[in-house]
Coordinates of C-alpha atoms in Angstrom, one line a residue:
X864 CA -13.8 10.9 33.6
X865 CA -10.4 10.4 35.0
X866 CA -10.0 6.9 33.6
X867 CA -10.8 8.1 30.6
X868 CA -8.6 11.1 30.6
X869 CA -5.7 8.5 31.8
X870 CA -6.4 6.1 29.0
X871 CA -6.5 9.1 26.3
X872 CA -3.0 10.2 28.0
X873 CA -1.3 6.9 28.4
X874 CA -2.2 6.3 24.2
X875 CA -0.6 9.6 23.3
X876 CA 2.2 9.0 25.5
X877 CA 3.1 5.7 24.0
X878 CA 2.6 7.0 20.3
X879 CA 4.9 9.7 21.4
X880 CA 7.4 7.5 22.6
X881 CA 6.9 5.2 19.3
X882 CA 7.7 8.0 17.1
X883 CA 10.8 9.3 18.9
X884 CA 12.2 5.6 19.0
X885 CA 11.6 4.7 15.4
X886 CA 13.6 8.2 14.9
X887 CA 16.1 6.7 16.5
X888 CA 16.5 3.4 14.8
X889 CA 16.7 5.1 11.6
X890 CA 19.2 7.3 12.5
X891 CA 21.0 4.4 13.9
X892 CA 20.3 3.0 10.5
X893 CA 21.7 6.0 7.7
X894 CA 24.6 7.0 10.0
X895 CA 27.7 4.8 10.2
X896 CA 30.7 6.0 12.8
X897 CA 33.8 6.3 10.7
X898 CA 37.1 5.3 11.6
X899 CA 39.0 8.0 13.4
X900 CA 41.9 8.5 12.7
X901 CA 41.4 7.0 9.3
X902 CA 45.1 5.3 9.4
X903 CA 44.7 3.8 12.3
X904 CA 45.3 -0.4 13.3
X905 CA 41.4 -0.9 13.8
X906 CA 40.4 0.6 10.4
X907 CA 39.3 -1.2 7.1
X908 CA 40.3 1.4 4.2
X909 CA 38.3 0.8 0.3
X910 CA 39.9 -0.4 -2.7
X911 CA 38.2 1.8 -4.7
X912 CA 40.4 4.7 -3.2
X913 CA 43.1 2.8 -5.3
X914 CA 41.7 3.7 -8.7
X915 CA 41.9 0.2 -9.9
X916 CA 40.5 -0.6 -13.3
X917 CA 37.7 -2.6 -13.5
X918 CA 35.1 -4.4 -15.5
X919 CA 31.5 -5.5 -14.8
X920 CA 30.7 -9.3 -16.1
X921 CA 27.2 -11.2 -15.9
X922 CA 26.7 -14.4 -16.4
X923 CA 23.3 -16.6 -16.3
X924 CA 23.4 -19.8 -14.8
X925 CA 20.9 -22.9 -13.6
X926 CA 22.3 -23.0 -10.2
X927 CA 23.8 -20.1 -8.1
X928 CA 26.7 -21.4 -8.0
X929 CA 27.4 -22.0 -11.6
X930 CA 28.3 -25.6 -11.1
X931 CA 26.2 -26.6 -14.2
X932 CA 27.7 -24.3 -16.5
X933 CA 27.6 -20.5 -17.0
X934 CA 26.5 -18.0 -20.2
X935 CA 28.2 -14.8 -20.7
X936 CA 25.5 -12.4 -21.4
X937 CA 27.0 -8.8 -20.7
X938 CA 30.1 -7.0 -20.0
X939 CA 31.1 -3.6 -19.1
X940 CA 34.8 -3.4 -20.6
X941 CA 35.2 0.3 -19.5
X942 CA 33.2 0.2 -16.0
X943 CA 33.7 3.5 -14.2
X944 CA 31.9 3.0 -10.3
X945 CA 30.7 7.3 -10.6
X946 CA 29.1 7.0 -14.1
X947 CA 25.6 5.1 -14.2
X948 CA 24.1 3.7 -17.0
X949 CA 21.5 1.0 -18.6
X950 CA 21.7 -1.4 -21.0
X951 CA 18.6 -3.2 -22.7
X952 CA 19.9 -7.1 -23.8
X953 CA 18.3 -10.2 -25.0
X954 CA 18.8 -13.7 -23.0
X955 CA 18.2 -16.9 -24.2
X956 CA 16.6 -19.5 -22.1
X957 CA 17.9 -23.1 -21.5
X958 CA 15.7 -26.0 -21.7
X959 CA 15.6 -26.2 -18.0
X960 CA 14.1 -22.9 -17.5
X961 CA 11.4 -22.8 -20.5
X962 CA 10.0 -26.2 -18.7
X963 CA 9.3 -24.3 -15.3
X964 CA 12.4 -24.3 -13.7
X965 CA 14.8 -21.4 -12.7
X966 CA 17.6 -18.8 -14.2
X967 CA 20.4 -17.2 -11.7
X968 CA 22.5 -14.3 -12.8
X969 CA 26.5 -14.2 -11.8
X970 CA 27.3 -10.9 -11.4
X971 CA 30.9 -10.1 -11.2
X972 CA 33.2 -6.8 -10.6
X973 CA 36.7 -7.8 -11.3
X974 CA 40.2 -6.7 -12.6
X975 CA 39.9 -5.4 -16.5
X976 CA 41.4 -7.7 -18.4
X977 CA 40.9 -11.6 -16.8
X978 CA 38.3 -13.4 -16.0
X979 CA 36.4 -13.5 -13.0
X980 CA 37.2 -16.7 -12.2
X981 CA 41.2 -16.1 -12.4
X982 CA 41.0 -13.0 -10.3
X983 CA 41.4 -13.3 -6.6
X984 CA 39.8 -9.9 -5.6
X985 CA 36.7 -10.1 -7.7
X986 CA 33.4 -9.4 -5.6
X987 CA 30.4 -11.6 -7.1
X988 CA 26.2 -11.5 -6.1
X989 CA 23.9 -13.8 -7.3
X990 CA 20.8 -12.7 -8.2
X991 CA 17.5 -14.7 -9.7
X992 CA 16.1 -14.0 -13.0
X993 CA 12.6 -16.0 -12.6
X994 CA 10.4 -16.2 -10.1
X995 CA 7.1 -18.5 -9.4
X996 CA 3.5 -16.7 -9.2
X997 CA 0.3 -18.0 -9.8
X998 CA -0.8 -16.1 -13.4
X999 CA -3.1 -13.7 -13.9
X1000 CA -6.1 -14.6 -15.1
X1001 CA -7.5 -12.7 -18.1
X1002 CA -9.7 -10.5 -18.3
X1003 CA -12.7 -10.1 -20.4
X1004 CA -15.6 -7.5 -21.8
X1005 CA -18.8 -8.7 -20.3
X1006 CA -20.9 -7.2 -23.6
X1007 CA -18.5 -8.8 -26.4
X1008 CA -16.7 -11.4 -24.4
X1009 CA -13.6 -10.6 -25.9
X1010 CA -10.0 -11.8 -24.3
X1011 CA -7.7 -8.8 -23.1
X1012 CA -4.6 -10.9 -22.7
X1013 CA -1.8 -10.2 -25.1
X1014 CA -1.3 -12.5 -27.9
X1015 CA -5.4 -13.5 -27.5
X1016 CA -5.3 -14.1 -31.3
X1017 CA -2.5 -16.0 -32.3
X1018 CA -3.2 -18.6 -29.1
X1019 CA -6.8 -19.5 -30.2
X1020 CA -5.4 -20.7 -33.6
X1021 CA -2.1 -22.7 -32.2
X1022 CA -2.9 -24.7 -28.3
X1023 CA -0.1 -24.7 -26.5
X1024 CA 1.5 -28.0 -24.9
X1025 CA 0.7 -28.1 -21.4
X1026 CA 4.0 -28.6 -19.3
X1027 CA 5.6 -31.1 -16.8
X1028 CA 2.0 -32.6 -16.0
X1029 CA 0.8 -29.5 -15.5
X1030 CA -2.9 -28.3 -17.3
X1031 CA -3.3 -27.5 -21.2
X1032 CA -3.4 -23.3 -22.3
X1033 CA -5.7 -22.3 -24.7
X1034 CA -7.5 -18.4 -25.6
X1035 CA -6.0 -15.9 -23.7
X1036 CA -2.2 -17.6 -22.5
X1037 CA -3.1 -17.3 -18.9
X1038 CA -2.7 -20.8 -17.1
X1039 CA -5.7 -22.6 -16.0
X1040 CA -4.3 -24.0 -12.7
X1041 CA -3.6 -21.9 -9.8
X1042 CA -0.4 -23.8 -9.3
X1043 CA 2.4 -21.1 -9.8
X1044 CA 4.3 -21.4 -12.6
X1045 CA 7.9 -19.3 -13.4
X1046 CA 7.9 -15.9 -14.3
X1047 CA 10.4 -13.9 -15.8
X1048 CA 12.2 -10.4 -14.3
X1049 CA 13.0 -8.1 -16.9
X1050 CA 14.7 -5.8 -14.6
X1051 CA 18.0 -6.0 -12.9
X1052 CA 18.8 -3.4 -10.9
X1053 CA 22.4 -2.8 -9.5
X1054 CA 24.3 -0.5 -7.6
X1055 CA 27.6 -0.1 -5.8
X1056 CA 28.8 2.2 -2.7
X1057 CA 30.7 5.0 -3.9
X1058 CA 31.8 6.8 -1.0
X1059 CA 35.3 6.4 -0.1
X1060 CA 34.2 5.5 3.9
X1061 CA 36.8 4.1 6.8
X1062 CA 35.0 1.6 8.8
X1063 CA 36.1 0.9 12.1
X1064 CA 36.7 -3.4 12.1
X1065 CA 34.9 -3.1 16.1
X1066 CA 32.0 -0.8 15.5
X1067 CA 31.2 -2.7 11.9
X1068 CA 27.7 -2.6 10.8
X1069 CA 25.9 -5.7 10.9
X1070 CA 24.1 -5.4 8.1
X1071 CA 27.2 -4.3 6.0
X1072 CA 29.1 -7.4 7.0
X1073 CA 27.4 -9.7 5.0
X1074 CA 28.0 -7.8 1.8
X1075 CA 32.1 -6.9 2.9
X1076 CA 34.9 -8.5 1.6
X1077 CA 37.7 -7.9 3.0
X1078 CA 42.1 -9.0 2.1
X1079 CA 45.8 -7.7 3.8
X1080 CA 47.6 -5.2 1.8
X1081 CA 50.4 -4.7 4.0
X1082 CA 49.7 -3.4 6.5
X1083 CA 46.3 -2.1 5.6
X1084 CA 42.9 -3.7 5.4
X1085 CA 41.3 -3.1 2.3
X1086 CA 37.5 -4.0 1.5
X1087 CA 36.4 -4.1 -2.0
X1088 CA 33.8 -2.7 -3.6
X1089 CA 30.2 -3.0 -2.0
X1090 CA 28.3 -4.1 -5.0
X1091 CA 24.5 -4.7 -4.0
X1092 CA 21.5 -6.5 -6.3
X1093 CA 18.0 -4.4 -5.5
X1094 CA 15.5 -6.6 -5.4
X1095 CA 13.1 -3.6 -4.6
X1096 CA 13.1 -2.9 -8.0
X1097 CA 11.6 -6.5 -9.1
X1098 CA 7.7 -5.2 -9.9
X1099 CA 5.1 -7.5 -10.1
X1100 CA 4.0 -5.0 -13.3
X1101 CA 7.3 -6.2 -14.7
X1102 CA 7.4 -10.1 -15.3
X1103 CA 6.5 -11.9 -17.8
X1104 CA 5.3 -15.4 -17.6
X1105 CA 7.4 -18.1 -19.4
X1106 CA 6.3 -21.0 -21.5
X1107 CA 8.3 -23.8 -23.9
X1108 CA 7.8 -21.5 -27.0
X1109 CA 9.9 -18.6 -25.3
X1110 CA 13.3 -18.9 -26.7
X1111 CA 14.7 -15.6 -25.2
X1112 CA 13.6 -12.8 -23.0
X1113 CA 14.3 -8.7 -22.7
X1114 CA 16.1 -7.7 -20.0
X1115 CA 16.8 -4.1 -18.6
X1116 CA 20.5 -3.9 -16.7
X1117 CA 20.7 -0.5 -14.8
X1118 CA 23.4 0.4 -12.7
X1119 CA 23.7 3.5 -10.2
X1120 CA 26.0 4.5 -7.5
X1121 CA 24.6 4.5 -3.8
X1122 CA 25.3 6.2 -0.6
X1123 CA 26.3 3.8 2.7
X1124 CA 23.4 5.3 4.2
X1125 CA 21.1 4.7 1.4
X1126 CA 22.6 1.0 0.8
X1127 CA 22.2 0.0 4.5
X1128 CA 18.4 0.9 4.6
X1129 CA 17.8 -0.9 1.5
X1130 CA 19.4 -3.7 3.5
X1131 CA 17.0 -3.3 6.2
X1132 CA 13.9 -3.2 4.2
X1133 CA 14.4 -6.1 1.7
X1134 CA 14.9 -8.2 5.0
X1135 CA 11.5 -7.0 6.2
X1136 CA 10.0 -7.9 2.7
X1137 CA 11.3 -11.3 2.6
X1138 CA 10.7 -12.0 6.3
X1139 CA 7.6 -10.9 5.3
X1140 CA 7.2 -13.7 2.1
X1141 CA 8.6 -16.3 4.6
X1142 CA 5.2 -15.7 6.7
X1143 CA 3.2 -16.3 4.3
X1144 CA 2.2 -12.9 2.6
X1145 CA 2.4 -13.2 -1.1
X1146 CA 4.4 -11.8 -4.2
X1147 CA 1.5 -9.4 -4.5
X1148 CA 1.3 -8.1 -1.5
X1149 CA 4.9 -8.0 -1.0
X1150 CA 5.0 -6.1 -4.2
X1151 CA 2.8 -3.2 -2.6
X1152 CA 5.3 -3.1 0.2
X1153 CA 8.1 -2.8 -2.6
X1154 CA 6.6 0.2 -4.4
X1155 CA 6.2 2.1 -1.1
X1156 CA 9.7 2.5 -1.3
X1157 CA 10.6 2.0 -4.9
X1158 CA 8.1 4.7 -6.2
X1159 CA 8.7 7.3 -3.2
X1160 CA 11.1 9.6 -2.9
X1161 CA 13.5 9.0 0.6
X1162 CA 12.4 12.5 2.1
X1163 CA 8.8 11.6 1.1
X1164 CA 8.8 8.6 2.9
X1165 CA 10.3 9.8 5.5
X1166 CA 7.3 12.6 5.9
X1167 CA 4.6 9.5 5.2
X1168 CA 6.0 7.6 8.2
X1169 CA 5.1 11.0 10.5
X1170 CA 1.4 11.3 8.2
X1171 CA 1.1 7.4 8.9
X1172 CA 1.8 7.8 12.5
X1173 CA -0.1 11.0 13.2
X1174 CA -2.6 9.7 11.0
X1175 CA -3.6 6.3 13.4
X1176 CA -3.1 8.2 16.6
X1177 CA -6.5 10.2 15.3
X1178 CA -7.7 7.2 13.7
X1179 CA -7.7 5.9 17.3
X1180 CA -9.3 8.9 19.2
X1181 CA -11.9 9.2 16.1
X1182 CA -12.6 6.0 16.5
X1183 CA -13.1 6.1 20.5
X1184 CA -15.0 9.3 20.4
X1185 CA -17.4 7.4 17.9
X1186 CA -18.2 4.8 19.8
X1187 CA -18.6 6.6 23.0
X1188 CA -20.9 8.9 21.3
X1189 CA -23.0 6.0 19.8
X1190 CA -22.9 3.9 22.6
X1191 CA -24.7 6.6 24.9
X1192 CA -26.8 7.8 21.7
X1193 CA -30.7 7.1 22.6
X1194 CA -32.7 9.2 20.4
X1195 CA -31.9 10.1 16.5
X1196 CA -33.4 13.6 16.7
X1197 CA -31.4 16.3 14.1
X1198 CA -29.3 12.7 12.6
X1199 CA -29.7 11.7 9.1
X1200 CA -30.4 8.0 9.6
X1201 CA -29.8 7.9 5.3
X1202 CA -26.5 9.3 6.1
X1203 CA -25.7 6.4 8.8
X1204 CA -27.4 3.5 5.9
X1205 CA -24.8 5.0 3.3
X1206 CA -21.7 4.7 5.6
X1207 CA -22.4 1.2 6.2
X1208 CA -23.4 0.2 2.6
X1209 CA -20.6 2.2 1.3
X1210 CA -17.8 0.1 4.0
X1211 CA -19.5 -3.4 3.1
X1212 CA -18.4 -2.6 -0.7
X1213 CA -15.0 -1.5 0.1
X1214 CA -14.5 -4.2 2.3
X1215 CA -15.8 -6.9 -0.9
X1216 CA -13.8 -4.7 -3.2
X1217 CA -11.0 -5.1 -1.3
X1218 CA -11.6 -8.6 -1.0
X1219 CA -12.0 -9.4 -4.5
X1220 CA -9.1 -7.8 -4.9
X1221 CA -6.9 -10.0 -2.5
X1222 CA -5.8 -6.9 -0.6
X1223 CA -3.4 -7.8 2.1
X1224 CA -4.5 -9.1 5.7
X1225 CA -3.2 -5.7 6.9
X1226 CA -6.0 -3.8 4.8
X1227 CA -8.4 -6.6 4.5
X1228 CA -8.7 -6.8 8.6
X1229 CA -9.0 -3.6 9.7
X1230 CA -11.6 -3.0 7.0
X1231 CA -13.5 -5.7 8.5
X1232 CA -14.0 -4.6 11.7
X1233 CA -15.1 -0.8 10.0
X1234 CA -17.9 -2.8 8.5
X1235 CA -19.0 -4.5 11.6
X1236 CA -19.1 -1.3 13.6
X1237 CA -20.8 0.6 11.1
X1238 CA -23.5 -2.7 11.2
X1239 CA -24.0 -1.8 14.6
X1240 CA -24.3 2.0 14.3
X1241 CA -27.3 1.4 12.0
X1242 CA -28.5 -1.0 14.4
X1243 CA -28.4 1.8 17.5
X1244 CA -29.8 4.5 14.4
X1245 CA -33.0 2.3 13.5
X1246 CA -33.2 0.9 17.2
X1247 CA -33.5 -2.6 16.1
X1248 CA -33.6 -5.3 18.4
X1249 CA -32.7 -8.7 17.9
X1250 CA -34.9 -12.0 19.4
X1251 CA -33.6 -15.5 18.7
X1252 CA -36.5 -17.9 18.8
X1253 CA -35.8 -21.2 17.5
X1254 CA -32.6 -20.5 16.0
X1255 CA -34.0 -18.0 13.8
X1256 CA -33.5 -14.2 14.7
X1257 CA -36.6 -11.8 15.4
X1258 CA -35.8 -8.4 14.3
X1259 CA -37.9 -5.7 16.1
X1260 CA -38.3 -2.1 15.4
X1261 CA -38.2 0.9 17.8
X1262 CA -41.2 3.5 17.5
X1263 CA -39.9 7.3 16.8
X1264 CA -41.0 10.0 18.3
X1265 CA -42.6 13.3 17.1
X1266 CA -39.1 15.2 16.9
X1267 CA -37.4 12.4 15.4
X1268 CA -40.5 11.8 12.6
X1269 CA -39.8 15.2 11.7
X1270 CA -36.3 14.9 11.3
X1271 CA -36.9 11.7 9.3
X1272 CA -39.2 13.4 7.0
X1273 CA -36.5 16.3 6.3
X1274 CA -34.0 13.1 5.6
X1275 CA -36.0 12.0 2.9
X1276 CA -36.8 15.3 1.5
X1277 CA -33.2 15.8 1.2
X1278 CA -33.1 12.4 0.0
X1279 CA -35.5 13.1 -2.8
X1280 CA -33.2 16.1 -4.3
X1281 CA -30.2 13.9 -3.9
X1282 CA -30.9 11.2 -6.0
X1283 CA -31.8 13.2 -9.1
X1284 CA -28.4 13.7 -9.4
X1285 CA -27.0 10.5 -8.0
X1286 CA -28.9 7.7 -9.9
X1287 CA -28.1 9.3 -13.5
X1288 CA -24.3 9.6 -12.4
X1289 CA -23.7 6.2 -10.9
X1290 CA -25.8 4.3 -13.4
X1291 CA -24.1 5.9 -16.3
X1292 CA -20.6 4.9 -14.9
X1293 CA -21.5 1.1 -14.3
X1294 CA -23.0 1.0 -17.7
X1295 CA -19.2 2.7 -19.2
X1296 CA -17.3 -0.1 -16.9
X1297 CA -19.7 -2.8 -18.6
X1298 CA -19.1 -1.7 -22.2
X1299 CA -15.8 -0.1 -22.4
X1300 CA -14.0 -1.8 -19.6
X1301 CA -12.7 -5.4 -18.8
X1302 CA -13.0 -7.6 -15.8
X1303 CA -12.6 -10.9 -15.0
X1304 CA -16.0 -12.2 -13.9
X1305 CA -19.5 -10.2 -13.6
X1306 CA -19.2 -10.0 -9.5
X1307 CA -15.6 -8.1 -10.6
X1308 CA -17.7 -5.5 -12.6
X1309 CA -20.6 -5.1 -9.9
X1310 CA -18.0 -5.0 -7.0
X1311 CA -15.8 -2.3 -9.1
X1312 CA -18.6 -0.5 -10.0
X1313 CA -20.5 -0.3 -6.6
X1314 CA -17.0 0.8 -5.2
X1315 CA -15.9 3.4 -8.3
X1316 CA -19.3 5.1 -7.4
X1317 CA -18.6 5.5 -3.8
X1318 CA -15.5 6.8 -4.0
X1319 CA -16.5 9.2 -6.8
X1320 CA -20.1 10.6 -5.1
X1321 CA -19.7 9.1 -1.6
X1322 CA -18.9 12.3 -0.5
X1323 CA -22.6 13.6 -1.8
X1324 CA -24.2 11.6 1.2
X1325 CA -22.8 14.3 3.3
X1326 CA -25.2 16.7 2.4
X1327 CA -28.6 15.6 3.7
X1328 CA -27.2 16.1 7.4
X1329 CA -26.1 19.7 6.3
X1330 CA -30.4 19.7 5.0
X1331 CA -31.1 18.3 7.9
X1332 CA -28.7 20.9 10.3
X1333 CA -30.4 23.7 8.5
X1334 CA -33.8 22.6 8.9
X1335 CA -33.5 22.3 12.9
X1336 CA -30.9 25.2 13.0
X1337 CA -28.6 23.5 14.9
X1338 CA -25.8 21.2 15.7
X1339 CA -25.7 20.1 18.7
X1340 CA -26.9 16.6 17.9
X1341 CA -23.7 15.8 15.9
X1342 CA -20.3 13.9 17.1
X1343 CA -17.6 16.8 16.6
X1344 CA -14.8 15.4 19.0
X1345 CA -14.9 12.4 16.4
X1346 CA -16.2 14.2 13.5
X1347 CA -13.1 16.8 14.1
X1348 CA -10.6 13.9 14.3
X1349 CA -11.7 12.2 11.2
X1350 CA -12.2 15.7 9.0
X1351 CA -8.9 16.5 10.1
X1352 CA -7.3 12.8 8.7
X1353 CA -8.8 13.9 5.5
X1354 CA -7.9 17.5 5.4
X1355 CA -3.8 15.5 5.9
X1356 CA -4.9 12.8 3.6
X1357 CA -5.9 15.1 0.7
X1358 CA -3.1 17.8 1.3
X1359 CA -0.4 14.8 1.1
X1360 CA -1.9 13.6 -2.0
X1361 CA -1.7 17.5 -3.6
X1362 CA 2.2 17.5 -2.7
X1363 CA 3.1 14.7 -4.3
X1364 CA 2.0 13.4 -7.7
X1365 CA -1.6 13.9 -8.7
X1366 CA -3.2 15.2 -12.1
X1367 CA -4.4 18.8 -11.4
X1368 CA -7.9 17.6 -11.6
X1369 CA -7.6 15.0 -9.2
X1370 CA -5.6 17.9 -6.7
X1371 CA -8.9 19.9 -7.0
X1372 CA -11.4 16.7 -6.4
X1373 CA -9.9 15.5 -3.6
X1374 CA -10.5 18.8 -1.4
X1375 CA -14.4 18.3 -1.8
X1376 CA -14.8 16.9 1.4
X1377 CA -13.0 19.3 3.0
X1378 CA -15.1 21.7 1.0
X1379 CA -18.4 20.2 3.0
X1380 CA -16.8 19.9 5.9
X1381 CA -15.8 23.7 6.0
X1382 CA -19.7 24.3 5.6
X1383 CA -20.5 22.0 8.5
X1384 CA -18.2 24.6 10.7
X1385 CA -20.0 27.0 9.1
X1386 CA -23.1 25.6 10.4
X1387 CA -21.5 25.9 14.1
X1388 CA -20.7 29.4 13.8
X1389 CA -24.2 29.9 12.8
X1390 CA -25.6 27.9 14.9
X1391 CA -24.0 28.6 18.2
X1392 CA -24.4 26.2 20.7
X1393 CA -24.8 27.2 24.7
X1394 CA -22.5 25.3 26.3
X1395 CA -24.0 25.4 29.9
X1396 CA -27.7 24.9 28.2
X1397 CA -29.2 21.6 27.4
X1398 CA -30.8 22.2 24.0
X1399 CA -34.4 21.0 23.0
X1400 CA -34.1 17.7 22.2
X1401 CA -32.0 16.7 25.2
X1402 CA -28.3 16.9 24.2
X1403 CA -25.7 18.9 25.7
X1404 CA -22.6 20.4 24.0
X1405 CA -20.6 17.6 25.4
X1406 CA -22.4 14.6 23.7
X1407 CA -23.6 13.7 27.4
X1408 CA -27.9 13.0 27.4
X1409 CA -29.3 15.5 30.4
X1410 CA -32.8 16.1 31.7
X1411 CA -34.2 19.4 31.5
X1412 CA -35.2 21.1 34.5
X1413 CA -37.9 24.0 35.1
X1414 CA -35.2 26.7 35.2
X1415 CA -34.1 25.7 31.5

């Protein structure tokens, strides 16, 4: 008991120190020391303080460097740093690019009036307009095996020419290598600092430095303006694949101001998404990590780092309760074994769907070793035993006894009631998917089926242990340290999910396991359990198997 109590202790004392240190970092992130005074030697003033006039210029090129040759393809005559806006413009694209290759964009802030390139104290970024990612591949109706890809139509009657050795198109448009071919970005975001701030040259951010450029005015050093290319912004939702036929593409210019604070986190985490892309993670799943911060608001993300983190420290003690309970568990007396089969079945399909669906490694693994737990939960619910003779495995089942036939027998009644509602509902729904809805292959529509129905009614195989509670009249043959620990990650789950954006229906239907759940406490009050008694099937309050003796 005392290791166990140290263990439980040491985890919470190393989440706790976790959480107070990434608090720290991101302070040490948002808040920049100024330069005080502001006029001294050591500081580095802005030249925006100046009032210059100034004008935004873009430019696309092949190479970032414009060596071989540039297009003018925008310009902001009037450019005021405080006043945002967003401008919708064609570009044309150069032989190079329609054959696969790449497009840069020069952007330049510069004096109104000259060039870029005759202006000494212009501030330039490069950013890239194409991209390389295998295509999607199209999707189709099962019943009339019709294309979904745009343009289905007109690419049936005119093949397209395959390109540089790579594989002929035909139907739908989508390519039918897996080799990636260039996509284009219809979005370009920009942004520039527009706080007037005083650095201090020998307490300079490093993650500003990069981006600072810096000349002698006199006496005074002067910076100009922080101008910043957010690649955050780039969506997977948002390209468009090219081919030869493509003459020009749309693209979307916005521009915003940004805080320091703001610009220097957006710093940090599109070096965590490319370090991520540089081991190996994909422009998919690197595009999920994009729209954690892109589609959240700043103070929302900040309060789903503290959900996040409170929301694996009970992960953890859930999932250590649950094993410990399971591991001593020896008879099934007062548990719905159909309940334990439908957690298991209802993981596998998750984990497939999520498969199928190339989910990141960071999903995918942890989702894996659910499944193989719940595997053996059903193993220690049947009692199976497994025999290898000969390479082949023997399975062998465990006899039940006359308390645990009877609660099998209430399991099935309960059962029985259930599935006249649950076999009309999830068999209509997979036959909608098959006739209304699109997938790519018929494993896609079983998969997104199986999974749509367990999300929707999963919660529905919670109620034959609430049969099974009230037939017995008690609950002292259920998990609650875990079952309070996971219940409670819901009850966080679903409130987060009512605060932020959800239809009004949805709000409602994600509180229906909390809805069951309050009726399982219900069941406690009703059911009170002695704490110094063992109750009649051999279980104690505290999960731990006891022998009755003649005084109980």
């Amino acid at each position: 008991m005392f290791l166990k109590s140290s263990f439980t202790t040491l985890v919470v004392g190393v989440f706790v120190v976790y959480v107070l240190h990434t608090c720290w970092v991101m302070y040490g992130i948002v808040y920049t020391k100024p330069c005080d005074p502001p006029n001294g030697a050591n500081c580095i003033s802005p030249y925006l303080a100046e009032m210059p006039k100034l004008q935004m210029s873009i430019y696309t090129a092949s190479q970032p460097n414009a060596d071989g040759g540039h297009t003018l393809i925008h310009k902001e005559e009037i450019f005021d740093v405080q006043d945002k806006f967003e401008r919708m413009i064609n570009v044309s694209l150069p032989k190079k690019t329609r054959s696969n290759g790449t497009l840069y964009a020069l952007v330049f802030i510069h004096q109104a009036g000259v060039t870029p390139w005759q202006d000494p104290r212009q501030v330039h970024l490069v950013a890239q307009l194409t991209t390389y990612m295998v295509p999607k591949l199209p999707e189709i109706s099962l019943i009339s095996r019709e294309d979904q890809t745009q343009g289905a139509a007109e690419e049936t009657q005119h093949q397209r020419k395959p390109r540089d050795g790579g594989p002929t198109r035909e139907g739908g448009g989508a390519s039918t290598s897996d080799q990636p071919v260039s996509h284009w970005r219809t979005r370009l975001t920009l942004n520039i600092v527009g706080d007037h701030f005083v650095f201090d040259r020998e307490s300079l951010p490093s993650d500003v430095h990069r981006y600072l450029r810096v000349f002698q005015n006199g006496k005074k050093m002067v910076y100009l303006p922080l101008l910043f290319v957010d690649e955050l912004s780039n969506r997977v939702k948002d390209l468009l694949e090219i081919n030869r036929t493509t003459m020009e593409l749309p693209l979307t210019i916005t521009y915003d101001v940004i805080s320091l604070g703001r610009l220097r986190f957006w710093i940090h985490m599109q070096d965590a998404v490319y370090s991520l892309q540089q081991f190996g993670f994909t422009e998919k799943d690197a595009d999920e990590i994009k729209g954690i911060f892109t589609d959240t608001n700043l103070y929302f993300l900040a309060l789903t780092f503290f959900v996040a983190a409170f929301h694996l420290l009970f992960d953890f003690l859930a999932f250590k309760n649950d094993i410990s309970f399971w591991k001593q568990k020896k008879s099934m007396v007062g548990m719905s074994s159909k309940a334990v089969l439908w957690r298991c079945f209802s993981t596998i399909v998750i984990f497939l769907y999520l498969f199928d669906e190339q989910t990141s490694l960071l999903v995918l693994i942890p989702a894996g070793v659910g499944s193989v737990i719940e595997v053996w939960k059903v193993k220690k619910a049947l009692k199976i035993q497994v025999f290898w003779k000969g390479g082949k495995p023997t399975f062998l089942f465990g006899k039940l006894d006359e308390s645990e036939r009877r609660t099998e027998e209430y399991d099935t009644l309960a059962m029985k009631y259930l599935s006249y509602l649950l076999y009309p509902l999830c068999l209509g729904g997979a036959l909608y998917a098959l006739i209304f809805l699109r997938y790519k292959s018929w494993y896609s529509w079983l998969i997104n089926s199986l999974v749509n129905g367990v999300y929707a009614f999963g919660f529905l195989f919670m109620l034959p242990q609430l049969f099974v509670n009230y037939k017995f009249k008690s609950v002292a043959h259920l998990p609650w340290k875990a079952f309070m620990y996971k219940a409670f990650n819901t009850f966080i789950d679903d409130v987060f999910a009512f605060i932020i954006t959800m239809p009004t229906s949805h709000r409602l239907a994600c509180f229906r396991d909390d809805v069951v759940f309050l009726v399982y406490l219900y069941q406690r009050w009703l059911y009170p359990v002695d704490k110094t008694r063992v109750n009649e099937y051999g279980v104690s309050y505290d999960d731990k198997p006891k022998r009755k003796t003649h005084k109980d």
